[in-house]
PDB file of C-alpha atoms in Angstrom:
ATOM      1  CA  MET A 295      28.456 -36.804 -16.327  1.00 50.00           C
ATOM      2  CA  ARG A 296      25.750 -34.148 -16.559  1.00 52.00           C
ATOM      3  CA  ASN A 297      27.016 -31.105 -17.828  1.00 53.00           C
ATOM      4  CA  ASP A 298      24.781 -27.678 -16.138  1.00 53.00           C
ATOM      5  CA  SER A 299      25.135 -25.471 -18.671  1.00 52.00           C
ATOM      6  CA  SER A 300      23.432 -27.411 -21.709  1.00 51.00           C
ATOM      7  CA  PRO A 301      20.244 -26.031 -23.160  1.00 50.00           C
ATOM      8  CA  SER A 302      18.493 -29.604 -21.578  1.00 48.00           C
ATOM      9  CA  SER A 303      18.763 -27.807 -17.858  1.00 54.00           C
ATOM     10  CA  LYS A 304      18.289 -24.649 -18.412  1.00 66.00           C
ATOM     11  CA  ARG A 305      14.604 -22.648 -17.083  1.00 71.00           C
ATOM     12  CA  ARG A 306      12.397 -21.362 -20.042  1.00 81.00           C
ATOM     13  CA  PHE A 307       9.960 -19.292 -19.788  1.00 73.00           C
ATOM     14  CA  ARG A 308       6.500 -20.824 -20.314  1.00 82.00           C
ATOM     15  CA  PHE A 309       4.093 -18.124 -21.123  1.00 80.00           C
ATOM     16  CA  ARG A 310       0.111 -19.471 -20.572  1.00 84.00           C
ATOM     17  CA  LEU A 311      -2.328 -16.751 -22.036  1.00 86.00           C
ATOM     18  CA  ILE A 312      -5.354 -17.107 -18.700  1.00 86.00           C
ATOM     19  CA  PRO A 313      -2.344 -16.776 -16.027  1.00 84.00           C
ATOM     20  CA  PHE A 314      -1.156 -13.474 -18.289  1.00 87.00           C
ATOM     21  CA  VAL A 315      -4.470 -12.058 -18.620  1.00 90.00           C
ATOM     22  CA  ALA A 316      -5.321 -12.543 -15.054  1.00 89.00           C
ATOM     23  CA  THR A 317      -2.054 -10.785 -13.506  1.00 90.00           C
ATOM     24  CA  VAL A 318      -2.627  -8.306 -15.992  1.00 91.00           C
ATOM     25  CA  VAL A 319      -5.986  -7.168 -14.431  1.00 92.00           C
ATOM     26  CA  LEU A 320      -4.567  -7.446 -10.747  1.00 92.00           C
ATOM     27  CA  VAL A 321      -1.578  -4.902 -11.897  1.00 92.00           C
ATOM     28  CA  ALA A 322      -3.727  -2.966 -13.145  1.00 93.00           C
ATOM     29  CA  LEU A 323      -6.353  -3.256  -9.809  1.00 93.00           C
ATOM     30  CA  GLY A 324      -4.102  -2.256  -7.697  1.00 91.00           C
ATOM     31  CA  ILE A 325      -2.449   0.758  -8.804  1.00 93.00           C
ATOM     32  CA  ALA A 326      -5.702   2.344  -9.744  1.00 93.00           C
ATOM     33  CA  LEU A 327      -6.561   1.832  -6.115  1.00 93.00           C
ATOM     34  CA  ALA A 328      -3.066   3.081  -5.503  1.00 91.00           C
ATOM     35  CA  GLN A 329      -3.432   5.942  -6.757  1.00 92.00           C
ATOM     36  CA  TRP A 330      -6.790   6.813  -5.757  1.00 91.00           C
ATOM     37  CA  GLN A 331      -5.846   6.637  -2.103  1.00 91.00           C
ATOM     38  CA  THR A 332      -3.001   8.951  -2.751  1.00 90.00           C
ATOM     39  CA  ARG A 333      -4.556  11.428  -4.352  1.00 89.00           C
ATOM     40  CA  ARG A 334      -6.887  11.026  -0.409  1.00 87.00           C
ATOM     41  CA  GLY A 335      -4.340  11.233   0.790  1.00 88.00           C
ATOM     42  CA  ASP A 336      -2.842  13.726  -0.553  1.00 85.00           C
ATOM     43  CA  GLN A 337      -6.010  15.411  -0.629  1.00 82.00           C
ATOM     44  CA  LYS A 338      -6.277  15.147   3.567  1.00 82.00           C
ATOM     45  CA  GLN A 339      -2.158  17.212   3.324  1.00 84.00           C
ATOM     46  CA  LEU A 340      -3.937  19.620   1.814  1.00 83.00           C
ATOM     47  CA  ILE A 341      -6.665  20.555   4.330  1.00 78.00           C
ATOM     48  CA  GLU A 342      -4.870  20.182   7.576  1.00 82.00           C
ATOM     49  CA  SER A 343      -2.050  22.541   5.979  1.00 82.00           C
ATOM     50  CA  LYS A 344      -4.425  25.386   6.012  1.00 79.00           C
ATOM     51  CA  LEU A 345      -6.493  23.846   8.888  1.00 79.00           C
ATOM     52  CA  LEU A 346      -3.208  25.024  10.792  1.00 82.00           C
ATOM     53  CA  GLN A 347      -3.212  27.751   8.970  1.00 78.00           C
ATOM     54  CA  ARG A 348      -6.160  29.635   9.517  1.00 78.00           C
ATOM     55  CA  GLU A 349      -6.411  28.113  12.719  1.00 81.00           C
ATOM     56  CA  SER A 350      -4.212  30.740  13.659  1.00 81.00           C
ATOM     57  CA  GLU A 351      -6.122  33.347  12.540  1.00 85.00           C
ATOM     58  CA  PRO A 352      -8.592  34.981  14.945  1.00 88.00           C
ATOM     59  CA  VAL A 353     -11.915  34.533  15.401  1.00 87.00           C
ATOM     60  CA  LEU A 354     -14.233  36.136  12.346  1.00 87.00           C
ATOM     61  CA  ARG A 355     -17.390  37.526  12.746  1.00 88.00           C
ATOM     62  CA  LEU A 356     -20.394  37.504  10.674  1.00 85.00           C
ATOM     63  CA  GLY A 357     -22.554  40.381   9.760  1.00 78.00           C
ATOM     64  CA  ASP A 358     -23.014  41.915   7.327  1.00 70.00           C
ATOM     65  CA  ALA A 359     -20.161  41.734   5.091  1.00 70.00           C
ATOM     66  CA  LEU A 360     -20.399  37.539   4.615  1.00 72.00           C
ATOM     67  CA  PRO A 361     -17.186  36.405   2.393  1.00 74.00           C
ATOM     68  CA  ASP A 362     -17.585  33.264   0.601  1.00 74.00           C
ATOM     69  CA  ALA A 363     -16.927  29.730   1.198  1.00 73.00           C
ATOM     70  CA  ASP A 364     -13.893  29.448   0.296  1.00 75.00           C
ATOM     71  CA  GLN A 365     -12.343  31.974   2.549  1.00 79.00           C
ATOM     72  CA  ILE A 366     -14.277  30.910   5.220  1.00 84.00           C
ATOM     73  CA  GLU A 367     -13.502  27.863   4.427  1.00 87.00           C
ATOM     74  CA  TYR A 368     -12.187  26.030   7.938  1.00 88.00           C
ATOM     75  CA  ARG A 369     -11.806  29.478   9.799  1.00 89.00           C
ATOM     76  CA  ARG A 370     -13.297  29.817  13.435  1.00 91.00           C
ATOM     77  CA  VAL A 371     -16.057  32.162  13.006  1.00 92.00           C
ATOM     78  CA  ALA A 372     -18.193  33.322  15.698  1.00 93.00           C
ATOM     79  CA  LEU A 373     -22.234  34.863  14.810  1.00 92.00           C
ATOM     80  CA  ARG A 374     -24.418  36.652  17.012  1.00 94.00           C
ATOM     81  CA  GLY A 375     -28.357  35.758  16.036  1.00 95.00           C
ATOM     82  CA  GLU A 376     -31.476  33.092  16.992  1.00 95.00           C
ATOM     83  CA  PHE A 377     -31.404  29.251  16.862  1.00 95.00           C
ATOM     84  CA  ILE A 378     -34.754  28.758  14.433  1.00 95.00           C
ATOM     85  CA  GLY A 379     -36.636  26.092  16.706  1.00 92.00           C
ATOM     86  CA  ALA A 380     -38.914  24.605  14.353  1.00 93.00           C
ATOM     87  CA  TRP A 381     -37.009  23.959  11.825  1.00 94.00           C
ATOM     88  CA  PRO A 382     -34.197  20.321  13.427  1.00 94.00           C
ATOM     89  CA  VAL A 383     -33.339  17.701  10.196  1.00 93.00           C
ATOM     90  CA  TYR A 384     -31.114  14.702  11.733  1.00 92.00           C
ATOM     91  CA  LEU A 385     -28.909  13.568   9.933  1.00 91.00           C
ATOM     92  CA  ASP A 386     -28.846   9.397  10.645  1.00 88.00           C
ATOM     93  CA  ASN A 387     -25.778   6.877  10.910  1.00 86.00           C
ATOM     94  CA  ARG A 388     -23.304   9.429  12.768  1.00 88.00           C
ATOM     95  CA  PRO A 389     -21.592   6.760  15.004  1.00 88.00           C
ATOM     96  CA  LEU A 390     -19.347   8.492  18.464  1.00 88.00           C
ATOM     97  CA  ASN A 391     -17.130   5.986  20.206  1.00 87.00           C
ATOM     98  CA  GLY A 392     -18.809   3.083  18.749  1.00 87.00           C
ATOM     99  CA  VAL A 393     -22.074   4.720  19.099  1.00 90.00           C
ATOM    100  CA  ALA A 394     -25.050   4.910  17.322  1.00 89.00           C
ATOM    101  CA  GLY A 395     -25.967   8.356  17.275  1.00 90.00           C
ATOM    102  CA  PHE A 396     -27.053  11.378  15.166  1.00 90.00           C
ATOM    103  CA  TYR A 397     -26.584  15.334  14.579  1.00 92.00           C
ATOM    104  CA  VAL A 398     -29.317  17.608  15.354  1.00 93.00           C
ATOM    105  CA  LEU A 399     -29.157  20.666  12.634  1.00 94.00           C
ATOM    106  CA  MET A 400     -30.384  23.482  12.956  1.00 95.00           C
ATOM    107  CA  PRO A 401     -30.964  27.182  10.411  1.00 96.00           C
ATOM    108  CA  PHE A 402     -29.547  29.782  12.624  1.00 96.00           C
ATOM    109  CA  LYS A 403     -30.392  33.892  11.479  1.00 95.00           C
ATOM    110  CA  ILE A 404     -27.793  36.119  11.663  1.00 93.00           C
ATOM    111  CA  ALA A 405     -28.762  38.737  14.571  1.00 92.00           C
ATOM    112  CA  GLY A 406     -29.544  42.310  11.238  1.00 87.00           C
ATOM    113  CA  THR A 407     -29.316  40.953   8.302  1.00 89.00           C
ATOM    114  CA  ASP A 408     -31.371  38.555   6.783  1.00 89.00           C
ATOM    115  CA  SER A 409     -29.403  35.933   5.719  1.00 90.00           C
ATOM    116  CA  TYR A 410     -28.894  31.715   7.782  1.00 93.00           C
ATOM    117  CA  VAL A 411     -26.644  29.494   7.980  1.00 93.00           C
ATOM    118  CA  LEU A 412     -27.307  26.529   8.728  1.00 94.00           C
ATOM    119  CA  VAL A 413     -24.946  25.140  11.457  1.00 95.00           C
ATOM    120  CA  ALA A 414     -24.445  21.231  13.614  1.00 94.00           C
ATOM    121  CA  ARG A 415     -25.455  22.389  17.323  1.00 94.00           C
ATOM    122  CA  GLY A 416     -23.808  18.710  18.613  1.00 92.00           C
ATOM    123  CA  TRP A 417     -24.262  14.563  18.620  1.00 93.00           C
ATOM    124  CA  LEU A 418     -27.035  13.007  20.345  1.00 92.00           C
ATOM    125  CA  PRO A 419     -27.532   8.775  20.759  1.00 90.00           C
ATOM    126  CA  ARG A 420     -30.155   7.464  19.078  1.00 88.00           C
ATOM    127  CA  ASP A 421     -32.067   4.905  21.226  1.00 85.00           C
ATOM    128  CA  PRO A 422     -31.547   1.600  20.934  1.00 82.00           C
ATOM    129  CA  SER A 423     -35.100   0.460  21.009  1.00 83.00           C
ATOM    130  CA  ASP A 424     -36.805   2.988  18.781  1.00 84.00           C
ATOM    131  CA  ARG A 425     -34.104   4.155  16.131  1.00 77.00           C
ATOM    132  CA  SER A 426     -37.450   6.755  15.110  1.00 78.00           C
ATOM    133  CA  LYS A 427     -37.933   8.191  19.026  1.00 82.00           C
ATOM    134  CA  LEU A 428     -36.151  11.297  19.000  1.00 83.00           C
ATOM    135  CA  PRO A 429     -34.950  12.455  22.167  1.00 79.00           C
ATOM    136  CA  THR A 430     -35.276  15.657  24.006  1.00 84.00           C
ATOM    137  CA  TYR A 431     -32.411  18.579  23.982  1.00 89.00           C
ATOM    138  CA  PRO A 432     -32.679  22.332  24.705  1.00 90.00           C
ATOM    139  CA  THR A 433     -32.841  24.661  22.536  1.00 91.00           C
ATOM    140  CA  PRO A 434     -32.412  28.418  23.612  1.00 89.00           C
ATOM    141  CA  VAL A 435     -34.947  31.088  23.269  1.00 90.00           C
ATOM    142  CA  GLY A 436     -33.849  34.345  21.777  1.00 91.00           C
ATOM    143  CA  THR A 437     -30.335  35.990  20.414  1.00 93.00           C
ATOM    144  CA  VAL A 438     -27.272  33.792  21.607  1.00 93.00           C
ATOM    145  CA  GLU A 439     -23.665  34.117  20.294  1.00 93.00           C
ATOM    146  CA  ILE A 440     -22.107  30.428  19.349  1.00 93.00           C
ATOM    147  CA  GLU A 441     -18.630  29.444  17.961  1.00 93.00           C
ATOM    148  CA  GLY A 442     -17.630  27.310  15.937  1.00 93.00           C
ATOM    149  CA  LEU A 443     -16.564  25.880  12.335  1.00 92.00           C
ATOM    150  CA  ALA A 444     -16.748  27.363   8.710  1.00 90.00           C
ATOM    151  CA  ARG A 445     -17.427  24.038   6.642  1.00 89.00           C
ATOM    152  CA  ARG A 446     -18.106  23.538   3.610  1.00 85.00           C
ATOM    153  CA  ASP A 447     -20.522  20.791   4.662  1.00 82.00           C
ATOM    154  CA  PHE A 448     -21.345  17.746   6.597  1.00 79.00           C
ATOM    155  CA  GLY A 449     -19.697  14.732   4.684  1.00 75.00           C
ATOM    156  CA  HIS A 450     -21.569  12.663   3.098  1.00 69.00           C
ATOM    157  CA  VAL A 451     -21.941   8.705   4.356  1.00 65.00           C
ATOM    158  CA  MET A 452     -23.400   6.085   1.633  1.00 63.00           C
ATOM    159  CA  GLN A 453     -27.497   5.755   0.700  1.00 60.00           C
ATOM    160  CA  LEU A 454     -29.821   4.149  -1.508  1.00 60.00           C
ATOM    161  CA  GLY A 455     -32.667   6.086  -2.991  1.00 55.00           C
ATOM    162  CA  ASP A 456     -33.827   9.108  -2.760  1.00 67.00           C
ATOM    163  CA  ALA A 457     -34.799  10.814   0.252  1.00 62.00           C
ATOM    164  CA  GLY A 458     -36.541  13.520  -1.019  1.00 67.00           C
ATOM    165  CA  PRO A 459     -36.679  16.563   0.234  1.00 76.00           C
ATOM    166  CA  PRO A 460     -36.157  17.208   4.431  1.00 84.00           C
ATOM    167  CA  VAL A 461     -39.021  18.258   6.564  1.00 90.00           C
ATOM    168  CA  PRO A 462     -39.110  19.528   9.954  1.00 91.00           C
ATOM    169  CA  GLN A 463     -37.436  16.815  12.249  1.00 90.00           C
ATOM    170  CA  ALA A 464     -36.682  14.565   9.889  1.00 89.00           C
ATOM    171  CA  ILE A 465     -33.809  12.486   9.740  1.00 89.00           C
ATOM    172  CA  VAL A 466     -31.564  11.824   6.777  1.00 89.00           C
ATOM    173  CA  GLN A 467     -28.383   9.897   5.559  1.00 86.00           C
ATOM    174  CA  ASN A 468     -27.290  12.916   3.850  1.00 87.00           C
ATOM    175  CA  LEU A 469     -28.627  16.867   3.566  1.00 88.00           C
ATOM    176  CA  GLY A 470     -27.081  19.808   0.952  1.00 87.00           C
ATOM    177  CA  ILE A 471     -27.740  23.428   1.629  1.00 90.00           C
ATOM    178  CA  GLY A 472     -29.151  23.591  -1.401  1.00 88.00           C
ATOM    179  CA  GLU A 473     -31.780  21.237  -0.871  1.00 89.00           C
ATOM    180  CA  PHE A 474     -32.370  22.505   2.448  1.00 91.00           C
ATOM    181  CA  ALA A 475     -32.680  26.337   1.643  1.00 92.00           C
ATOM    182  CA  ALA A 476     -35.030  25.160  -1.101  1.00 91.00           C
ATOM    183  CA  ALA A 477     -37.350  23.463   1.353  1.00 91.00           C
ATOM    184  CA  SER A 478     -37.072  25.646   3.800  1.00 92.00           C
ATOM    185  CA  LYS A 479     -37.223  28.836   2.199  1.00 92.00           C
ATOM    186  CA  PHE A 480     -34.684  30.576   4.104  1.00 93.00           C
ATOM    187  CA  LYS A 481     -32.296  32.952   2.869  1.00 91.00           C
ATOM    188  CA  LEU A 482     -28.562  30.079   4.134  1.00 90.00           C
ATOM    189  CA  GLN A 483     -25.246  30.445   3.355  1.00 88.00           C
ATOM    190  CA  PRO A 484     -22.898  28.530   1.210  1.00 88.00           C
ATOM    191  CA  PHE A 485     -21.335  27.142   4.110  1.00 90.00           C
ATOM    192  CA  VAL A 486     -22.378  25.197   6.737  1.00 91.00           C
ATOM    193  CA  VAL A 487     -21.145  25.668  11.142  1.00 93.00           C
ATOM    194  CA  GLU A 488     -19.466  23.802  13.636  1.00 93.00           C
ATOM    195  CA  GLN A 489     -20.768  24.649  16.544  1.00 93.00           C
ATOM    196  CA  THR A 490     -18.591  24.197  19.022  1.00 91.00           C
ATOM    197  CA  GLY A 491     -17.919  24.745  23.582  1.00 82.00           C
ATOM    198  CA  ASP A 492     -19.807  24.476  25.813  1.00 81.00           C
ATOM    199  CA  ALA A 493     -23.422  25.602  25.704  1.00 78.00           C
ATOM    200  CA  ASP A 494     -24.894  23.601  28.771  1.00 79.00           C
ATOM    201  CA  ASP A 495     -27.787  20.942  25.764  1.00 84.00           C
ATOM    202  CA  HIS A 496     -26.017  17.743  27.203  1.00 83.00           C
ATOM    203  CA  MET A 497     -24.672  17.777  23.653  1.00 90.00           C
ATOM    204  CA  GLN A 498     -21.488  16.387  22.668  1.00 90.00           C
ATOM    205  CA  ARG A 499     -19.594  17.947  20.353  1.00 90.00           C
ATOM    206  CA  ALA A 500     -16.248  15.958  19.289  1.00 85.00           C
ATOM    207  CA  TRP A 501     -15.811  17.021  15.260  1.00 85.00           C
ATOM    208  CA  PRO A 502     -14.116  14.178  13.994  1.00 82.00           C
ATOM    209  CA  ARG A 503     -11.046  17.058  12.035  1.00 81.00           C
ATOM    210  CA  PRO A 504     -11.587  17.537   8.579  1.00 77.00           C
ATOM    211  CA  SER A 505      -8.371  16.251   7.389  1.00 71.00           C
ATOM    212  CA  LEU A 506      -9.277  12.607   9.156  1.00 73.00           C
ATOM    213  CA  GLY A 507      -7.691   9.236   7.519  1.00 76.00           C
ATOM    214  CA  ILE A 508      -4.506  10.735   6.092  1.00 78.00           C
ATOM    215  CA  GLU A 509      -1.401   7.708   7.752  1.00 85.00           C
ATOM    216  CA  ARG A 510      -4.646   5.238   6.793  1.00 86.00           C
ATOM    217  CA  HIS A 511      -5.135   5.974   3.142  1.00 86.00           C
ATOM    218  CA  ARG A 512      -0.746   5.838   2.740  1.00 89.00           C
ATOM    219  CA  GLY A 513      -1.419   2.398   4.205  1.00 91.00           C
ATOM    220  CA  TYR A 514      -3.962   1.713   2.116  1.00 89.00           C
ATOM    221  CA  ALA A 515      -2.144   2.489  -0.901  1.00 89.00           C
ATOM    222  CA  PHE A 516       1.436   1.167  -0.075  1.00 92.00           C
ATOM    223  CA  GLN A 517      -0.951  -2.505   0.640  1.00 93.00           C
ATOM    224  CA  TRP A 518      -2.480  -2.114  -3.070  1.00 91.00           C
ATOM    225  CA  TYR A 519       0.749  -1.698  -4.610  1.00 92.00           C
ATOM    226  CA  ALA A 520       2.295  -4.658  -3.016  1.00 93.00           C
ATOM    227  CA  LEU A 521      -0.205  -6.260  -4.632  1.00 91.00           C
ATOM    228  CA  ALA A 522       0.407  -5.242  -7.864  1.00 91.00           C
ATOM    229  CA  ALA A 523       3.834  -6.703  -6.683  1.00 92.00           C
ATOM    230  CA  MET A 524       3.151  -9.675  -5.698  1.00 92.00           C
ATOM    231  CA  ALA A 525       0.662 -10.503  -8.424  1.00 89.00           C
ATOM    232  CA  PHE A 526       3.548  -9.764 -11.146  1.00 89.00           C
ATOM    233  CA  ILE A 527       6.367 -11.890  -9.503  1.00 89.00           C
ATOM    234  CA  PHE A 528       3.631 -14.935  -8.973  1.00 88.00           C
ATOM    235  CA  PHE A 529       3.252 -14.732 -12.544  1.00 86.00           C
ATOM    236  CA  VAL A 530       6.994 -14.890 -13.249  1.00 86.00           C
ATOM    237  CA  VAL A 531       8.645 -17.092 -11.295  1.00 85.00           C
ATOM    238  CA  THR A 532       5.573 -19.350 -12.019  1.00 83.00           C
ATOM    239  CA  GLY A 533       6.064 -18.795 -15.125  1.00 78.00           C
ATOM    240  CA  PHE A 534       9.920 -19.876 -15.124  1.00 76.00           C
ATOM    241  CA  ARG A 535       8.895 -23.412 -12.828  1.00 69.00           C
ATOM    242  CA  ARG A 536       6.220 -24.231 -15.283  1.00 59.00           C
ATOM    243  CA  GLY A 537       9.690 -24.043 -18.110  1.00 56.00           C
ATOM    244  CA  SER A 538      11.696 -25.779 -15.837  1.00 60.00           C
ATOM    245  CA  GLU A 539       9.544 -28.590 -15.855  1.00 59.00           C
ATOM    246  CA  ASN A 540       8.775 -29.343 -18.885  1.00 59.00           C
ATOM    247  CA  THR A 541      11.911 -28.548 -20.513  1.00 58.00           C
ATOM    248  CA  ASN A 542      13.335 -31.307 -17.417  1.00 58.00           C
ATOM    249  CA  LYS A 543      10.659 -34.483 -18.161  1.00 58.00           C
ATOM    250  CA  PRO A 544      11.765 -36.807 -21.234  1.00 58.00           C
ATOM    251  CA  ALA A 545      11.155 -36.820 -24.519  1.00 51.00           C
ATOM    252  CA  ASP A 546       8.435 -38.793 -24.873  1.00 54.00           C
ATOM    253  CA  GLN A 547       6.482 -37.105 -22.011  1.00 52.00           C
ATOM    254  CA  GLN A 548       6.570 -33.914 -23.608  1.00 49.00           C
ATOM    255  CA  SER A 549       5.366 -35.735 -27.152  1.00 48.00           C
ATOM    256  CA  GLY A 550       2.420 -37.078 -25.801  1.00 47.00           C
TER     257      GLY A 550
END
């Protein structure tokens, strides 16, 4: 009768260096990426909390006394002044509902002051046959009043190389307030405004919510944690299998 409790029938773990190193790399990578996605989700959650808080506050009218970027971020604001139509800049690679397009950016001079604010007026589609062709659109002349949402910046997309300083009617991937102020010589405030409401200028203003993607980041974090766990489990299971196979081999095969 076979004795299953004998030392030769017990499963043994066989340590192998190369699979061990590969497992450590995969586990470390999975945990690092999961933690990064978790932090991104937490950041978006904080933004959402601030948005909900400041959406309930009354519209802030901008005039002589301008708040700093921290105080005004995500506030609904109202501005009275005029667009500087000679200095439009276009942010490329900003699709909307799967259609390629860009944001139209234009400086806005606040009435009664020497201050300017960079305003995202809206979204326009690209010409699919000629990417350098710009569509026509009306720009209000004289003093107007607009409303919008204050932001620190317009967000960034991947960019290869340095685009150089912006010029009027330039199509750029990204745009910083500082570099626009240096190129245009306008006294720009350290925040931007996404214009809202209907201005009868053929532009769409379905701005993406700054906190968009909380659940997506958390889902990615779970996937990376799962990958790390699977890599570890695979290493352990295959190690015991290999040890069991070696134990069950005849003595002459193991020695050979």
